[in-house]
GROMACS .gro file of C-alpha atoms in nm:
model
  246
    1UNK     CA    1  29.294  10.797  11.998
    2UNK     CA    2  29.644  10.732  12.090
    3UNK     CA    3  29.814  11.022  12.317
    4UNK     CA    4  29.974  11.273  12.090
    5UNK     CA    5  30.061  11.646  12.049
    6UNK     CA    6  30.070  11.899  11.795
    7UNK     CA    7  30.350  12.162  11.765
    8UNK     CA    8  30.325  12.557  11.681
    9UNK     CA    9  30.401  12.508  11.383
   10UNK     CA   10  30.139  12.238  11.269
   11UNK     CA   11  29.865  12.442  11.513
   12UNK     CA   12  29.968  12.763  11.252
   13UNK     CA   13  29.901  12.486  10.948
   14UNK     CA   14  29.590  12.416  11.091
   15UNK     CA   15  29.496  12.767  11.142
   16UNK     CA   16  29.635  12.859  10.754
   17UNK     CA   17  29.413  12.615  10.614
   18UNK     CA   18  29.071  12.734  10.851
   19UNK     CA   19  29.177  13.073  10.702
   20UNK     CA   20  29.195  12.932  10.304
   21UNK     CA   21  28.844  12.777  10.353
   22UNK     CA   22  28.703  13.117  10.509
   23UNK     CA   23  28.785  13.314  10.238
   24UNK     CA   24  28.557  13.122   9.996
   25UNK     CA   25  28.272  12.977  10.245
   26UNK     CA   26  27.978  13.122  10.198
   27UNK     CA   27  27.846  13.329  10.538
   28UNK     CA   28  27.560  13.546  10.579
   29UNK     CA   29  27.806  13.710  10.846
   30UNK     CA   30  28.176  13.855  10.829
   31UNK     CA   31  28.331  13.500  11.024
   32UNK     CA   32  28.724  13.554  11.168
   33UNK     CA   33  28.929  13.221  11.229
   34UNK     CA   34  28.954  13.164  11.641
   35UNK     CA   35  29.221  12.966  11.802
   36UNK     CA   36  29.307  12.598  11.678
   37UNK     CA   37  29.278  12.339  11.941
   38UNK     CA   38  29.370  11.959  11.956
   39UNK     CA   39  29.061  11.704  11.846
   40UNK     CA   40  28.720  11.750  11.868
   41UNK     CA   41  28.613  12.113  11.923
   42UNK     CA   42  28.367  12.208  12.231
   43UNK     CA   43  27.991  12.375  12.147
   44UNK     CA   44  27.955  12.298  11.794
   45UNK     CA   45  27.683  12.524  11.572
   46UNK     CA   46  27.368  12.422  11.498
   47UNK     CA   47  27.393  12.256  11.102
   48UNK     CA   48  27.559  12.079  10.893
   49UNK     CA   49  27.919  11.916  10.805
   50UNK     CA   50  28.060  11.848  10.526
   51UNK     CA   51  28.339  11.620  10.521
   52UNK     CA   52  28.658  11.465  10.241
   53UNK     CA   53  28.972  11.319  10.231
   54UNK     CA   54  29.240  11.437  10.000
   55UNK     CA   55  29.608  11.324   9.899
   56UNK     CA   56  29.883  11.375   9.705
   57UNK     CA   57  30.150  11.663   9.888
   58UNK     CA   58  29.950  11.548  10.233
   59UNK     CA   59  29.731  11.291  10.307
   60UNK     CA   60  29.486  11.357  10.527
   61UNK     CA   61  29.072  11.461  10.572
   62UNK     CA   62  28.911  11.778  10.605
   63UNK     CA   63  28.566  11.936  10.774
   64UNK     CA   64  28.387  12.188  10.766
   65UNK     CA   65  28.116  12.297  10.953
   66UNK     CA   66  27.841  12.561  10.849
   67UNK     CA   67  27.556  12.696  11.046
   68UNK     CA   68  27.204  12.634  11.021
   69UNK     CA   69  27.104  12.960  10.824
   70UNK     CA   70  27.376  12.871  10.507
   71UNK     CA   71  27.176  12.449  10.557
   72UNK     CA   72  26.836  12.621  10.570
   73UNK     CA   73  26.889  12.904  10.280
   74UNK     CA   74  27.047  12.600  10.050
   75UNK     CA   75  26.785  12.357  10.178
   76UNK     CA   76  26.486  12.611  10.076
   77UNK     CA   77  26.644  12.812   9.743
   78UNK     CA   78  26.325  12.933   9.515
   79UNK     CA   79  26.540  12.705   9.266
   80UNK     CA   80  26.471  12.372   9.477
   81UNK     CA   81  26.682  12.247   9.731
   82UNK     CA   82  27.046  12.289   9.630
   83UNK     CA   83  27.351  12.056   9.724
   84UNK     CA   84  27.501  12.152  10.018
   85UNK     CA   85  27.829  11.973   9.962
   86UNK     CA   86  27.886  12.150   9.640
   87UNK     CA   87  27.840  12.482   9.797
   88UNK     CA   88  28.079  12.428  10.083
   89UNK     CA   89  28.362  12.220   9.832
   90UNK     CA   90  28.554  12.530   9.741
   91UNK     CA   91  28.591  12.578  10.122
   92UNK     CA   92  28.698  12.203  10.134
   93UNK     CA   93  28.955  12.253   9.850
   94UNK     CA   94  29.083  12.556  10.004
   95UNK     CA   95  29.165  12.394  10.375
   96UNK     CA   96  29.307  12.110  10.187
   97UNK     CA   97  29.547  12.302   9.949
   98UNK     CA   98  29.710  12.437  10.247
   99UNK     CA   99  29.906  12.166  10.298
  100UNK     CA  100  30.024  12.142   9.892
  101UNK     CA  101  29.864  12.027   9.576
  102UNK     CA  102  29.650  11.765   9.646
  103UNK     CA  103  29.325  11.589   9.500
  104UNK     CA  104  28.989  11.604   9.721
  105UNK     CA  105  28.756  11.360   9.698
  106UNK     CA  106  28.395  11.426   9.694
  107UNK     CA  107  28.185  11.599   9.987
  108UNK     CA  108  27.990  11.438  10.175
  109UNK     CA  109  27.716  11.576  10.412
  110UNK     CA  110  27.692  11.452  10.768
  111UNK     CA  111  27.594  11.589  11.109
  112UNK     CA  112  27.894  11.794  11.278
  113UNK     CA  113  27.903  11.572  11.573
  114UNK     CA  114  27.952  11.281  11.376
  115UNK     CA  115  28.202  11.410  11.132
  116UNK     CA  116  28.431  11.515  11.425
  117UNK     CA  117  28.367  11.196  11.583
  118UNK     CA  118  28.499  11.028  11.289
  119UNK     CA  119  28.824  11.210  11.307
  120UNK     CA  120  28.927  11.189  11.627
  121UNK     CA  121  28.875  10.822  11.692
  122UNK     CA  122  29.150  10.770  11.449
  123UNK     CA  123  29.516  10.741  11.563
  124UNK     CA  124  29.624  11.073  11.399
  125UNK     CA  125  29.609  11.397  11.578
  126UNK     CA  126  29.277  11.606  11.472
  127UNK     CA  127  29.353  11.967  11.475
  128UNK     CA  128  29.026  12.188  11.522
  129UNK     CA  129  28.952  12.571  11.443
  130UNK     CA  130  28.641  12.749  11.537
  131UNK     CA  131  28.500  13.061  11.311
  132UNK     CA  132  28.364  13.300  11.483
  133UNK     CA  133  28.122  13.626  11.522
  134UNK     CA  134  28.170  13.822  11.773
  135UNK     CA  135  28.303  13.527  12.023
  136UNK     CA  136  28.061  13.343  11.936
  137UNK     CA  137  28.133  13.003  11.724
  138UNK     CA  138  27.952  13.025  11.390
  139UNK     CA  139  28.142  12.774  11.210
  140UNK     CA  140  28.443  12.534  11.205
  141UNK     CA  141  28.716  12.355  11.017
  142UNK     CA  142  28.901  12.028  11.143
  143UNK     CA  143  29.196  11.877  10.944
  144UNK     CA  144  29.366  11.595  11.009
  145UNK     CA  145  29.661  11.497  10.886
  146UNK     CA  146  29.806  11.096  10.860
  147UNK     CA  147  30.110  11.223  10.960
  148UNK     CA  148  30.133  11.573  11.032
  149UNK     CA  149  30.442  11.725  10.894
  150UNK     CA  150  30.737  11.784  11.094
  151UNK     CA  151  30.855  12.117  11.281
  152UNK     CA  152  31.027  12.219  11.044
  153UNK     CA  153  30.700  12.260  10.868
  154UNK     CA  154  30.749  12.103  10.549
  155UNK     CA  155  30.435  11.870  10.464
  156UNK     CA  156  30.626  11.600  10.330
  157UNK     CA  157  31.039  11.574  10.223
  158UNK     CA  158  31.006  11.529   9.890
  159UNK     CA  159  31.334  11.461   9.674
  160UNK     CA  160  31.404  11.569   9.331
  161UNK     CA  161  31.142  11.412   9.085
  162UNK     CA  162  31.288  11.142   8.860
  163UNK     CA  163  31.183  11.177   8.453
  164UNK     CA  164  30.895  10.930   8.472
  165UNK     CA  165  30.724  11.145   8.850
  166UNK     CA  166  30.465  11.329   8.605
  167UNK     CA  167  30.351  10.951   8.534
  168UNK     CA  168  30.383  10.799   8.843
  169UNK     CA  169  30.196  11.134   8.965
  170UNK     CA  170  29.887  11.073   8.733
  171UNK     CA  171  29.855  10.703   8.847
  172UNK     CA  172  29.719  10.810   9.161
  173UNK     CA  173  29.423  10.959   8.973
  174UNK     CA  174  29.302  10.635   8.863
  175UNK     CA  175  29.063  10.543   9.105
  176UNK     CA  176  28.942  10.926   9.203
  177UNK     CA  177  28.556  11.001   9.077
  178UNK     CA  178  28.502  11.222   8.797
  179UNK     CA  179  28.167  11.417   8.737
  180UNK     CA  180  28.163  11.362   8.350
  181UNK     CA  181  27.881  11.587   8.164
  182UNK     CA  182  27.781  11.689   7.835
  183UNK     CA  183  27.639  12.013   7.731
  184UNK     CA  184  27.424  12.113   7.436
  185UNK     CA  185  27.425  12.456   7.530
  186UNK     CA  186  27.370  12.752   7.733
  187UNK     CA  187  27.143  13.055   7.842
  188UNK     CA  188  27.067  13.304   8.043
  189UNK     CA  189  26.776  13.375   8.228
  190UNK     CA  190  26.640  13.621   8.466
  191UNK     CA  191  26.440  13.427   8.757
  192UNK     CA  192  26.113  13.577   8.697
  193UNK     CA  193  26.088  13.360   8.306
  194UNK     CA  194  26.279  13.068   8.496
  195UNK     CA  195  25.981  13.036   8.758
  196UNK     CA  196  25.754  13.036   8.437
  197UNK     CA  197  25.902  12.754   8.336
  198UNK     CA  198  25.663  12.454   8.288
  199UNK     CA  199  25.646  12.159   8.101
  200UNK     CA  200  25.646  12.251   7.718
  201UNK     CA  201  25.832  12.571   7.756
  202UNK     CA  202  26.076  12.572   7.475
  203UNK     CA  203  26.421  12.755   7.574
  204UNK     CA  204  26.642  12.858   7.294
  205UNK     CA  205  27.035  12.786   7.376
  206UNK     CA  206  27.299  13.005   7.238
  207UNK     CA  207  27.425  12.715   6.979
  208UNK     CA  208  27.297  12.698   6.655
  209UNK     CA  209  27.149  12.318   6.540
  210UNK     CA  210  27.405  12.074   6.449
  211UNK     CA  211  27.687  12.248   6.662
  212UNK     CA  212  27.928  11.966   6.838
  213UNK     CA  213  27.813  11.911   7.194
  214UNK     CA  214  28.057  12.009   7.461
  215UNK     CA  215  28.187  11.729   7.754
  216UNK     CA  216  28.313  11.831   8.033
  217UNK     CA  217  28.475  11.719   8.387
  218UNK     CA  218  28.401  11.830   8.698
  219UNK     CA  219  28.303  12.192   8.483
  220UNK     CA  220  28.584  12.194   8.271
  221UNK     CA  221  28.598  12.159   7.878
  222UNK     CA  222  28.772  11.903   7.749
  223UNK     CA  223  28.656  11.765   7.440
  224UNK     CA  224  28.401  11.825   7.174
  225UNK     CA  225  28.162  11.602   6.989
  226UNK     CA  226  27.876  11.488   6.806
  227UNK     CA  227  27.533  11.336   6.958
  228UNK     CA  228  27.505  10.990   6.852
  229UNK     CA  229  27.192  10.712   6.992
  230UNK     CA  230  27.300  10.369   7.082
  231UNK     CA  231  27.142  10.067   7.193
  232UNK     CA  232  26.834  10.396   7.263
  233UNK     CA  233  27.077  10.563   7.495
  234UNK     CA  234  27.302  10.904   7.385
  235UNK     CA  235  27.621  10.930   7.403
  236UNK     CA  236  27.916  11.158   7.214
  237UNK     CA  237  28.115  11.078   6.954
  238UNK     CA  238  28.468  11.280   7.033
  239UNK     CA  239  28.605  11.486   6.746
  240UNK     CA  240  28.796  11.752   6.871
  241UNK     CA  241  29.032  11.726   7.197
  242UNK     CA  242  29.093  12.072   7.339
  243UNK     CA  243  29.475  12.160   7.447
  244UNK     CA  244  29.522  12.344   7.780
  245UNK     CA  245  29.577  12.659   7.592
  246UNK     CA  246  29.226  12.646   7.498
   0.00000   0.00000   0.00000
């Protein structure tokens, strides 16, 4: 990595955003955000990292790091092993909206040395921010930034937006992944009937038969439709667009 430095100012980014991703990680422990320090951070915890890149206000990449116990409580849930990048993504989301509206690409899992190794080998300046318990690291957040904003603190000058910025804003969705689903229905379920569950257990779903099937992205409702089969594959047949207000 080239020779570089980081200001106050972007240290106190840096520190914002380890504090955003805190406040929705989940901990088995009360954490408290330590001191940010330039590149890769010394003593990392036992676990796992989860790392994405975002743009739009910035451009840049986030980490985080959890400990073993939130990897091993995930890894063993009486539900199966869950996804460990979905659990820590608010986190994600919340370091990288510290630095403005921006779209985060999807998670991914890798070991913490590895994920701050891919950082700081990069010409930008990786900023670092241990959580901790007691003095003792726990967890940790790394941002970088490609390029950090200026002293002044602003992430990016940005002049007045022309008539057609709302379009030139959604063009830079184009190529970012979408997790499209449909859904038939819902229930709810205490765990003791869902651990009863076995192959031809019927479970009734709070929609009555014939009811449009819902699609949504990434967990929101957009449209509705009906359940159609072709070429012996399903798919949905879009009748009703919902409006924001809905």
């Amino acid at each position: 990595m080239t020779a570089a430095t980081v200001t106050d100012s972007q240290l106190a980014l840096a520190r914002a955003a380890a504090q955003a991703a805190l406040a929705v990680l989940p901990t088995s422990t009360p954490l408290e955000v330590g001191a940010p320090v330039m590149g890769a951070i010394q003593g990392l915890p036992d676990g796992q990292a989860v790392t994405a890149r975002f743009s739009g206000a910035a451009t840049g990449e986030v980490v985080v790091i959890v400990g073993a116990d939130l990897a091993e409580a995930l890894r063993t849930s009486p539900l199966g092993e869950l996804d460990l990048a979905t659990a820590v993504r608010p986190a994600l989301e919340g370091a990288a909206r510290a630095f403005g509206p921006v779209v985060l690409d999807p998670g991914q899992v890798m070991e913490p040395a590895v994920a701050l190794s891919a950082l700081t080998i990069k010409d930008d300046v990786t900023v670092s921010v241990p959580l901790l318990e007691g003095g003792e690291m726990r967890a940790a957040v790394a941002v970088l930034l490609s390029p950090w904003p200026s002293e002044s603190g602003d992430v990016a000058p940005r002049a007045a937006a022309p008539p057609t910025a709302v379009r030139a804003g959604l063009e830079m969705l184009h190529d970012v992944e979408m997790e499209v689903s449909a859904e038939l229905g819902r229930t709810r379920m205490n765990v003791r009937d869902l651990l009863s569950v076995a192959p031809g257990t019927i479970v009734e779903l709070d929609r009555a038969a014939g009811s449009p099937a819902d699609l949504l992205v990434n967990g929101r409702l957009i449209a509705r439709g009906e359940v159609v089969v072709i070429d012996e594959n399903f798919g949905i047949r879009i009748t009703e667009i919902m409006t924001p207000n809905e």
